[in-house]
């Protein structure tokens, strides 16, 4: 029997910077290290639903060093269309999981490397168990909410972009005596981008979903900053932050579904009303997901990709690669979606922020 394997790689869920660095590492390690073939599946599980299945054979020419520094994902991705409840044109939801599994087996693959976030990984693991798919997961998300790994691919770049935005807002805030509010991403429990960038950028107030805020406390802090002679203030707010009433600010979309967005404007109005200061709002949005990956995301992505291929070579499946204590480790794939990595009250960065006199909205 030939020892030459063919493996698949796909990206699933929201894109972020560093995905191509992982793909490039997977291709390079599989070809140079083991002499295998690599097929890049298009648009996550969507490519496996198509007939013929949509994929591209990936070779060393594709997997150039330029690829590691490029943004987005060369394979495409999707954060819609759960195969277990796939939205059909007539508005119903259909279980199409067997079609995806059939698509996978049509390719004659010996294993699959999926680069995804918590939601994607839960779906893919379900498919793998149902369809006997040897699966290895690589964590990616700007939100950095995957508990098993200290960092996920994409997080560092998003923090870098948000920090740079604060650096750019600070001089214009000072020039105009304004309160500048920067709304950053971070779904549900996740204030990691806001907290890290807020500290790095020197924000006065950082509001995260994990710490419900009190508008009076925020306004009091801004007044105090101004009272002590500084004419401007910087507020960083995670999109899912909420006040003590627990009310979330969300947007509905014409194609269906809701996303976060808008808390910055709500806050800006409220701050002006309470402090009399002129406020302006910047919503950073998807800028945090695009752009060249930082060196950290390239490095972590490369290490993850190589390690994931080595796991397949060792016959280790249903595993998640993760970054812990300056090295790559692997653990059961369920660790990708439980527990979630929220910021705890005793988090080191919460203490750092409080130590720097930054208001976290609760006091
Ligand atoms: O999960 C990553 C993320 O960027 C979140 O921070 C954000 O809420 C969401 O995706 C946005 O999703 P979409 O691209 O569908 O607007």
CSV table of C-alpha atoms and ligand atoms in Angstrom, one decimal:
chain,number,residue,atom,x,y,z
A,1,UNK,CA,0.0,0.0,0.0
A,2,UNK,CA,1.3,3.5,-0.9
A,3,UNK,CA,2.3,5.7,2.0
A,4,UNK,CA,1.5,8.8,-0.1
A,5,UNK,CA,-1.4,10.5,1.5
A,6,UNK,CA,-3.7,13.2,0.3
A,7,UNK,CA,-5.0,15.6,2.9
A,8,UNK,CA,-7.5,18.4,2.7
A,9,UNK,CA,-7.3,21.9,4.2
A,10,UNK,CA,-10.2,24.4,4.6
A,11,UNK,CA,-10.9,27.7,6.4
A,12,UNK,CA,-14.3,28.1,8.1
A,13,UNK,CA,-16.1,30.9,9.9
A,14,UNK,CA,-15.1,34.5,9.9
A,15,UNK,CA,-11.8,35.3,8.1
A,16,UNK,CA,-8.9,37.0,9.8
A,17,UNK,CA,-5.2,37.8,9.2
A,18,UNK,CA,-2.9,34.8,9.3
A,19,UNK,CA,-5.1,32.2,7.6
A,20,UNK,CA,-2.9,32.0,4.5
A,21,UNK,CA,0.2,31.6,6.7
A,22,UNK,CA,-1.4,28.4,8.2
A,23,UNK,CA,-2.4,27.1,4.7
A,24,UNK,CA,1.1,27.7,3.4
A,25,UNK,CA,2.6,25.9,6.3
A,26,UNK,CA,0.3,22.9,5.9
A,27,UNK,CA,1.2,22.7,2.2
A,28,UNK,CA,4.9,23.1,2.7
A,29,UNK,CA,5.1,20.6,5.6
A,30,UNK,CA,3.0,18.0,3.8
A,31,UNK,CA,4.9,18.2,0.6
A,32,UNK,CA,8.5,18.7,1.9
A,33,UNK,CA,8.2,16.6,5.0
A,34,UNK,CA,6.1,13.7,3.8
A,35,UNK,CA,5.7,13.9,0.0
A,36,UNK,CA,1.9,14.1,0.4
A,37,UNK,CA,-0.7,15.9,-1.8
A,38,UNK,CA,-2.8,18.7,-0.5
A,39,UNK,CA,-6.2,19.8,-1.7
A,40,UNK,CA,-7.6,23.2,-0.6
A,41,UNK,CA,-11.3,23.0,-0.2
A,42,UNK,CA,-13.2,26.2,-1.2
A,43,UNK,CA,-15.4,28.2,1.3
A,44,UNK,CA,-15.3,25.8,4.2
A,45,UNK,CA,-18.0,23.1,4.1
A,46,UNK,CA,-19.7,24.9,1.2
A,47,UNK,CA,-17.1,23.5,-1.2
A,48,UNK,CA,-17.9,20.0,0.0
A,49,UNK,CA,-21.6,20.6,-0.7
A,50,UNK,CA,-21.0,21.5,-4.3
A,51,UNK,CA,-21.0,18.9,-7.1
A,52,UNK,CA,-18.4,18.5,-8.4
A,53,UNK,CA,-16.8,19.3,-5.0
A,54,UNK,CA,-14.9,22.6,-5.2
A,55,UNK,CA,-11.3,22.4,-4.4
A,56,UNK,CA,-7.8,23.4,-5.7
A,57,UNK,CA,-4.7,21.2,-5.5
A,58,UNK,CA,-2.1,23.2,-3.7
A,59,UNK,CA,1.6,23.0,-4.5
A,60,UNK,CA,4.9,24.6,-3.4
A,61,UNK,CA,4.5,27.3,-6.0
A,62,UNK,CA,1.2,28.4,-4.5
A,63,UNK,CA,2.6,28.1,-1.0
A,64,UNK,CA,5.2,30.8,-1.5
A,65,UNK,CA,6.5,33.0,1.3
A,66,UNK,CA,4.4,35.8,-0.2
A,67,UNK,CA,1.3,33.8,0.7
A,68,UNK,CA,2.3,33.8,4.4
A,69,UNK,CA,2.2,37.6,4.4
A,70,UNK,CA,-1.0,38.0,2.5
A,71,UNK,CA,-4.4,38.8,4.0
A,72,UNK,CA,-7.7,37.0,3.9
A,73,UNK,CA,-7.9,33.3,2.9
A,74,UNK,CA,-7.0,32.0,-0.6
A,75,UNK,CA,-9.6,29.3,-0.1
A,76,UNK,CA,-12.5,31.5,0.8
A,77,UNK,CA,-14.7,30.9,3.8
A,78,UNK,CA,-18.2,31.3,5.1
A,79,UNK,CA,-19.8,31.9,8.5
A,80,UNK,CA,-23.3,30.9,7.3
A,81,UNK,CA,-24.9,27.7,6.3
A,82,UNK,CA,-24.5,25.2,9.1
A,83,UNK,CA,-24.8,21.9,7.2
A,84,UNK,CA,-27.0,20.5,10.0
A,85,UNK,CA,-29.5,23.3,9.6
A,86,UNK,CA,-28.8,24.6,6.1
A,87,UNK,CA,-31.0,27.6,5.0
A,88,UNK,CA,-32.9,26.6,1.9
A,89,UNK,CA,-34.3,29.0,-0.7
A,90,UNK,CA,-37.9,28.3,0.5
A,91,UNK,CA,-36.9,29.5,4.0
A,92,UNK,CA,-36.8,26.1,5.6
A,93,UNK,CA,-33.7,24.6,7.3
A,94,UNK,CA,-32.4,21.2,6.0
A,95,UNK,CA,-29.9,18.8,7.4
A,96,UNK,CA,-27.3,18.5,4.6
A,97,UNK,CA,-24.6,16.9,6.7
A,98,UNK,CA,-24.6,13.7,4.7
A,99,UNK,CA,-23.9,15.6,1.5
A,100,UNK,CA,-20.9,17.3,3.1
A,101,UNK,CA,-19.6,14.0,4.4
A,102,UNK,CA,-20.1,12.4,0.9
A,103,UNK,CA,-18.2,15.4,-0.6
A,104,UNK,CA,-15.3,14.8,1.7
A,105,UNK,CA,-15.1,11.1,0.9
A,106,UNK,CA,-15.4,11.8,-2.9
A,107,UNK,CA,-12.0,13.5,-2.6
A,108,UNK,CA,-10.3,10.3,-1.3
A,109,UNK,CA,-8.7,12.2,1.5
A,110,UNK,CA,-6.7,10.6,4.3
A,111,UNK,CA,-7.3,13.5,6.7
A,112,UNK,CA,-8.6,17.0,7.0
A,113,UNK,CA,-7.1,20.1,8.6
A,114,UNK,CA,-9.8,22.7,9.5
A,115,UNK,CA,-8.8,26.2,10.4
A,116,UNK,CA,-11.8,27.7,12.3
A,117,UNK,CA,-13.3,29.3,15.4
A,118,UNK,CA,-15.4,27.8,18.1
A,119,UNK,CA,-18.6,27.6,16.2
A,120,UNK,CA,-17.0,26.1,13.1
A,121,UNK,CA,-15.1,23.6,15.1
A,122,UNK,CA,-18.2,22.3,16.9
A,123,UNK,CA,-19.9,21.8,13.5
A,124,UNK,CA,-16.9,20.2,11.9
A,125,UNK,CA,-16.3,17.8,14.8
A,126,UNK,CA,-20.0,16.7,14.6
A,127,UNK,CA,-19.5,16.0,10.9
A,128,UNK,CA,-16.2,14.2,11.6
A,129,UNK,CA,-17.8,11.9,14.1
A,130,UNK,CA,-20.9,11.2,12.0
A,131,UNK,CA,-18.9,10.7,8.8
A,132,UNK,CA,-15.7,9.1,10.0
A,133,UNK,CA,-13.5,12.0,9.0
A,134,UNK,CA,-10.0,12.1,10.5
A,135,UNK,CA,-9.9,15.8,11.6
A,136,UNK,CA,-7.3,18.1,13.1
A,137,UNK,CA,-8.3,21.7,14.1
A,138,UNK,CA,-6.3,24.9,14.0
A,139,UNK,CA,-7.8,27.8,16.1
A,140,UNK,CA,-8.3,31.1,14.5
A,141,UNK,CA,-10.4,34.1,15.6
A,142,UNK,CA,-9.8,37.8,16.2
A,143,UNK,CA,-11.9,37.5,19.3
A,144,UNK,CA,-9.4,35.2,21.0
A,145,UNK,CA,-12.2,33.4,22.8
A,146,UNK,CA,-11.0,29.8,22.4
A,147,UNK,CA,-10.1,28.8,25.9
A,148,UNK,CA,-7.5,26.1,25.1
A,149,UNK,CA,-5.0,28.4,23.5
A,150,UNK,CA,-3.3,31.5,24.7
A,151,UNK,CA,-3.7,33.0,21.3
A,152,UNK,CA,-5.6,32.2,18.1
A,153,UNK,CA,-4.5,33.1,14.6
A,154,UNK,CA,-5.8,36.6,13.8
A,155,UNK,CA,-6.0,38.0,17.3
A,156,UNK,CA,-2.6,39.7,17.3
A,157,UNK,CA,-3.2,41.5,14.1
A,158,UNK,CA,-6.6,42.7,15.3
A,159,UNK,CA,-5.1,44.1,18.5
A,160,UNK,CA,-2.4,45.8,16.4
A,161,UNK,CA,-5.0,47.4,14.1
A,162,UNK,CA,-7.0,48.6,17.1
A,163,UNK,CA,-3.9,50.0,18.8
A,164,UNK,CA,-2.9,51.9,15.7
A,165,UNK,CA,-6.4,53.3,15.5
A,166,UNK,CA,-6.1,54.7,19.1
A,167,UNK,CA,-2.7,56.1,18.2
A,168,UNK,CA,-4.3,58.0,15.3
A,169,UNK,CA,-7.3,59.1,17.3
A,170,UNK,CA,-5.3,60.6,20.2
A,171,UNK,CA,-3.8,63.6,18.4
A,172,UNK,CA,-7.0,64.6,16.7
A,173,UNK,CA,-8.8,64.2,20.0
A,174,UNK,CA,-6.3,66.5,21.7
A,175,UNK,CA,-6.5,69.0,18.8
A,176,UNK,CA,-10.3,69.4,19.1
A,177,UNK,CA,-10.9,68.9,22.8
A,178,UNK,CA,-12.9,65.8,22.1
A,179,UNK,CA,-13.9,62.5,23.6
A,180,UNK,CA,-13.0,59.9,21.0
A,181,UNK,CA,-14.8,56.6,21.2
A,182,UNK,CA,-13.4,53.6,19.4
A,183,UNK,CA,-15.7,50.6,18.9
A,184,UNK,CA,-13.9,47.4,18.3
A,185,UNK,CA,-15.0,43.8,17.6
A,186,UNK,CA,-15.4,41.1,20.1
A,187,UNK,CA,-18.5,39.0,20.0
A,188,UNK,CA,-20.5,37.8,23.1
A,189,UNK,CA,-18.2,37.3,26.0
A,190,UNK,CA,-15.1,38.7,24.4
A,191,UNK,CA,-13.4,41.9,25.4
A,192,UNK,CA,-9.9,40.7,24.6
A,193,UNK,CA,-9.3,43.2,21.7
A,194,UNK,CA,-10.7,46.1,23.6
A,195,UNK,CA,-8.7,45.4,26.8
A,196,UNK,CA,-5.4,44.7,25.1
A,197,UNK,CA,-5.6,47.6,22.6
A,198,UNK,CA,-7.0,50.0,25.1
A,199,UNK,CA,-4.1,49.4,27.5
A,200,UNK,CA,-1.5,49.5,24.7
A,201,UNK,CA,-3.0,52.6,23.2
A,202,UNK,CA,-3.4,54.5,26.5
A,203,UNK,CA,-7.2,54.7,26.7
A,204,UNK,CA,-8.9,56.4,29.6
A,205,UNK,CA,-12.0,54.1,29.6
A,206,UNK,CA,-12.2,50.5,28.3
A,207,UNK,CA,-15.7,48.8,28.3
A,208,UNK,CA,-15.9,45.1,27.8
A,209,UNK,CA,-18.8,42.6,27.8
A,210,UNK,CA,-17.4,40.8,30.8
A,211,UNK,CA,-17.8,43.9,33.0
A,212,UNK,CA,-21.2,45.6,32.7
A,213,UNK,CA,-20.7,49.4,32.8
A,214,UNK,CA,-22.4,52.2,34.7
A,215,UNK,CA,-22.7,55.3,32.6
A,216,UNK,CA,-22.4,57.5,35.7
A,217,UNK,CA,-19.0,55.9,36.5
A,218,UNK,CA,-17.8,56.4,32.9
A,219,UNK,CA,-19.0,60.1,32.8
A,220,UNK,CA,-17.4,60.7,36.2
A,221,UNK,CA,-14.1,59.4,35.0
A,222,UNK,CA,-14.1,61.5,31.9
A,223,UNK,CA,-15.0,64.6,33.9
A,224,UNK,CA,-12.2,63.8,36.3
A,225,UNK,CA,-9.7,63.5,33.4
A,226,UNK,CA,-10.8,66.9,32.1
A,227,UNK,CA,-10.8,68.4,35.6
A,228,UNK,CA,-7.1,67.5,35.9
A,229,UNK,CA,-6.3,69.6,32.9
A,230,UNK,CA,-6.4,67.1,30.0
A,231,UNK,CA,-8.7,68.4,27.3
A,232,UNK,CA,-9.5,65.1,25.6
A,233,UNK,CA,-10.3,61.5,26.5
A,234,UNK,CA,-10.2,58.1,24.7
A,235,UNK,CA,-12.8,55.5,25.2
A,236,UNK,CA,-12.5,52.0,23.8
A,237,UNK,CA,-15.7,49.9,23.7
A,238,UNK,CA,-16.1,46.3,22.6
A,239,UNK,CA,-19.1,45.9,20.3
A,240,UNK,CA,-20.9,43.5,22.8
A,241,UNK,CA,-20.3,45.7,25.9
A,242,UNK,CA,-23.5,46.3,27.8
A,243,UNK,CA,-24.6,48.6,30.6
A,244,UNK,CA,-25.9,47.3,33.9
A,245,UNK,CA,-29.4,46.8,32.4
A,246,UNK,CA,-27.9,44.1,30.2
A,247,UNK,CA,-29.2,45.7,27.0
A,248,UNK,CA,-27.2,44.8,23.9
A,249,UNK,CA,-26.9,47.1,20.8
A,250,UNK,CA,-27.3,45.1,17.6
A,251,UNK,CA,-28.0,45.6,13.9
A,252,UNK,CA,-30.4,43.5,11.8
A,253,UNK,CA,-29.4,42.8,8.2
A,254,UNK,CA,-31.5,42.6,5.1
A,255,UNK,CA,-30.2,39.1,4.3
A,256,UNK,CA,-31.2,38.0,7.8
A,257,UNK,CA,-29.4,37.7,11.0
A,258,UNK,CA,-28.1,40.2,13.5
A,259,UNK,CA,-24.6,41.4,14.3
A,260,UNK,CA,-23.2,43.7,17.0
A,261,UNK,CA,-22.6,47.3,16.0
A,262,UNK,CA,-23.7,50.7,17.2
A,263,UNK,CA,-22.7,50.7,20.9
A,264,UNK,CA,-20.1,53.4,20.2
A,265,UNK,CA,-22.8,55.8,19.0
A,266,UNK,CA,-25.1,55.1,21.9
A,267,UNK,CA,-22.2,55.7,24.2
A,268,UNK,CA,-21.1,58.9,22.5
A,269,UNK,CA,-24.5,60.5,22.8
A,270,UNK,CA,-24.8,59.5,26.5
A,271,UNK,CA,-21.3,60.8,27.3
A,272,UNK,CA,-22.0,64.1,25.7
A,273,UNK,CA,-25.3,64.4,27.5
A,274,UNK,CA,-23.7,63.6,30.9
A,275,UNK,CA,-20.4,65.5,30.5
A,276,UNK,CA,-21.0,68.3,28.0
A,277,UNK,CA,-17.9,67.1,26.1
A,278,UNK,CA,-18.0,66.8,22.3
A,279,UNK,CA,-17.8,63.1,21.3
A,280,UNK,CA,-16.9,61.5,18.0
A,281,UNK,CA,-17.2,57.8,17.2
A,282,UNK,CA,-15.1,55.5,15.1
A,283,UNK,CA,-16.3,52.0,14.4
A,284,UNK,CA,-13.3,49.9,13.4
A,285,UNK,CA,-15.3,46.9,12.1
A,286,UNK,CA,-13.9,44.5,9.6
A,287,UNK,CA,-10.7,46.6,9.2
A,288,UNK,CA,-9.6,44.4,12.2
A,289,UNK,CA,-9.9,41.3,10.2
A,290,UNK,CA,-8.1,42.4,7.0
A,291,UNK,CA,-4.6,43.6,6.2
A,292,UNK,CA,-1.3,41.9,6.4
A,293,UNK,CA,-0.9,39.6,9.4
A,294,UNK,CA,1.6,40.7,12.0
A,295,UNK,CA,4.7,38.7,12.6
A,296,UNK,CA,3.0,37.0,15.5
A,297,UNK,CA,0.1,35.7,13.5
A,298,UNK,CA,2.5,34.6,10.8
A,299,UNK,CA,4.6,32.8,13.3
A,300,UNK,CA,1.8,31.2,15.3
A,301,UNK,CA,0.0,30.3,12.1
A,302,UNK,CA,3.1,28.7,10.6
A,303,UNK,CA,3.8,26.7,13.8
A,304,UNK,CA,0.2,25.5,13.9
A,305,UNK,CA,0.2,24.4,10.3
A,306,UNK,CA,3.4,22.4,10.6
A,307,UNK,CA,2.2,20.8,13.8
A,308,UNK,CA,-1.2,19.9,12.4
A,309,UNK,CA,0.4,18.0,9.5
A,310,UNK,CA,2.7,16.2,11.9
A,311,UNK,CA,-0.4,15.1,14.0
A,312,UNK,CA,-1.9,13.5,10.8
A,313,UNK,CA,1.4,11.8,10.2
A,314,UNK,CA,1.2,10.3,13.7
A,315,UNK,CA,-2.4,9.2,13.2
A,316,UNK,CA,-3.6,11.6,15.9
A,317,UNK,CA,-7.1,12.9,15.1
A,318,UNK,CA,-9.9,14.7,16.8
A,319,UNK,CA,-7.2,17.0,18.1
A,320,UNK,CA,-6.8,20.8,18.4
A,321,UNK,CA,-3.5,22.5,18.1
A,322,UNK,CA,-2.9,25.2,20.6
A,323,UNK,CA,-0.3,27.7,21.8
A,324,UNK,CA,0.7,27.4,25.4
A,325,UNK,CA,3.9,28.5,27.2
A,326,UNK,CA,5.7,29.5,24.0
A,327,UNK,CA,5.1,26.2,22.2
A,328,UNK,CA,2.5,24.4,20.2
A,329,UNK,CA,0.7,21.5,22.0
A,330,UNK,CA,-2.4,19.4,21.1
A,331,UNK,CA,-5.5,18.5,23.0
A,332,UNK,CA,-8.9,17.0,22.4
A,333,UNK,CA,-10.8,18.9,19.7
A,334,UNK,CA,-13.7,19.6,22.1
A,335,UNK,CA,-11.4,22.1,23.8
A,336,UNK,CA,-12.0,24.4,20.8
A,337,UNK,CA,-15.5,25.2,21.9
A,338,UNK,CA,-15.5,24.6,25.7
A,339,UNK,CA,-14.7,26.4,27.8
A,340,UNK,CA,-14.8,29.9,26.3
A,341,UNK,CA,-12.0,32.2,27.2
A,342,UNK,CA,-13.7,35.2,28.8
A,343,UNK,CA,-11.9,37.8,30.8
A,344,UNK,CA,-12.2,37.1,34.5
A,345,UNK,CA,-12.3,39.7,37.3
A,346,UNK,CA,-8.8,38.5,38.3
A,347,UNK,CA,-7.4,38.6,34.8
A,348,UNK,CA,-3.8,40.0,34.8
A,349,UNK,CA,-4.8,42.7,32.2
A,350,UNK,CA,-7.8,43.8,34.3
A,351,UNK,CA,-5.4,44.4,37.1
A,352,UNK,CA,-3.0,46.2,34.8
A,353,UNK,CA,-5.7,48.4,33.5
A,354,UNK,CA,-6.9,49.3,37.0
A,355,UNK,CA,-3.3,49.8,38.1
A,356,UNK,CA,-2.9,52.4,35.3
A,357,UNK,CA,-6.0,54.2,36.4
A,358,UNK,CA,-8.1,53.2,33.4
A,359,UNK,CA,-11.8,53.1,34.1
A,360,UNK,CA,-13.5,49.8,33.3
A,361,UNK,CA,-16.9,51.2,33.7
A,362,UNK,CA,-17.8,49.5,36.9
A,363,UNK,CA,-16.5,52.1,39.4
B,1,LIG,O1,-16.1,36.3,15.3
B,1,LIG,C1,-15.3,37.3,14.7
B,1,LIG,C2,-16.1,38.5,14.4
B,1,LIG,O2,-15.2,39.4,13.7
B,1,LIG,C3,-16.7,39.2,15.6
B,1,LIG,O3,-15.8,39.9,16.4
B,1,LIG,C4,-17.8,40.0,15.0
B,1,LIG,O4,-18.9,40.2,15.8
B,1,LIG,C5,-18.2,39.1,13.8
B,1,LIG,O5,-17.2,38.3,13.5
B,1,LIG,C6,-18.7,39.8,12.6
B,1,LIG,O6,-19.2,38.9,11.7
B,1,LIG,P1,-19.6,39.3,10.2
B,1,LIG,O7,-18.4,39.2,9.4
B,1,LIG,O8,-20.6,38.3,9.9
B,1,LIG,O9,-20.2,40.7,10.2
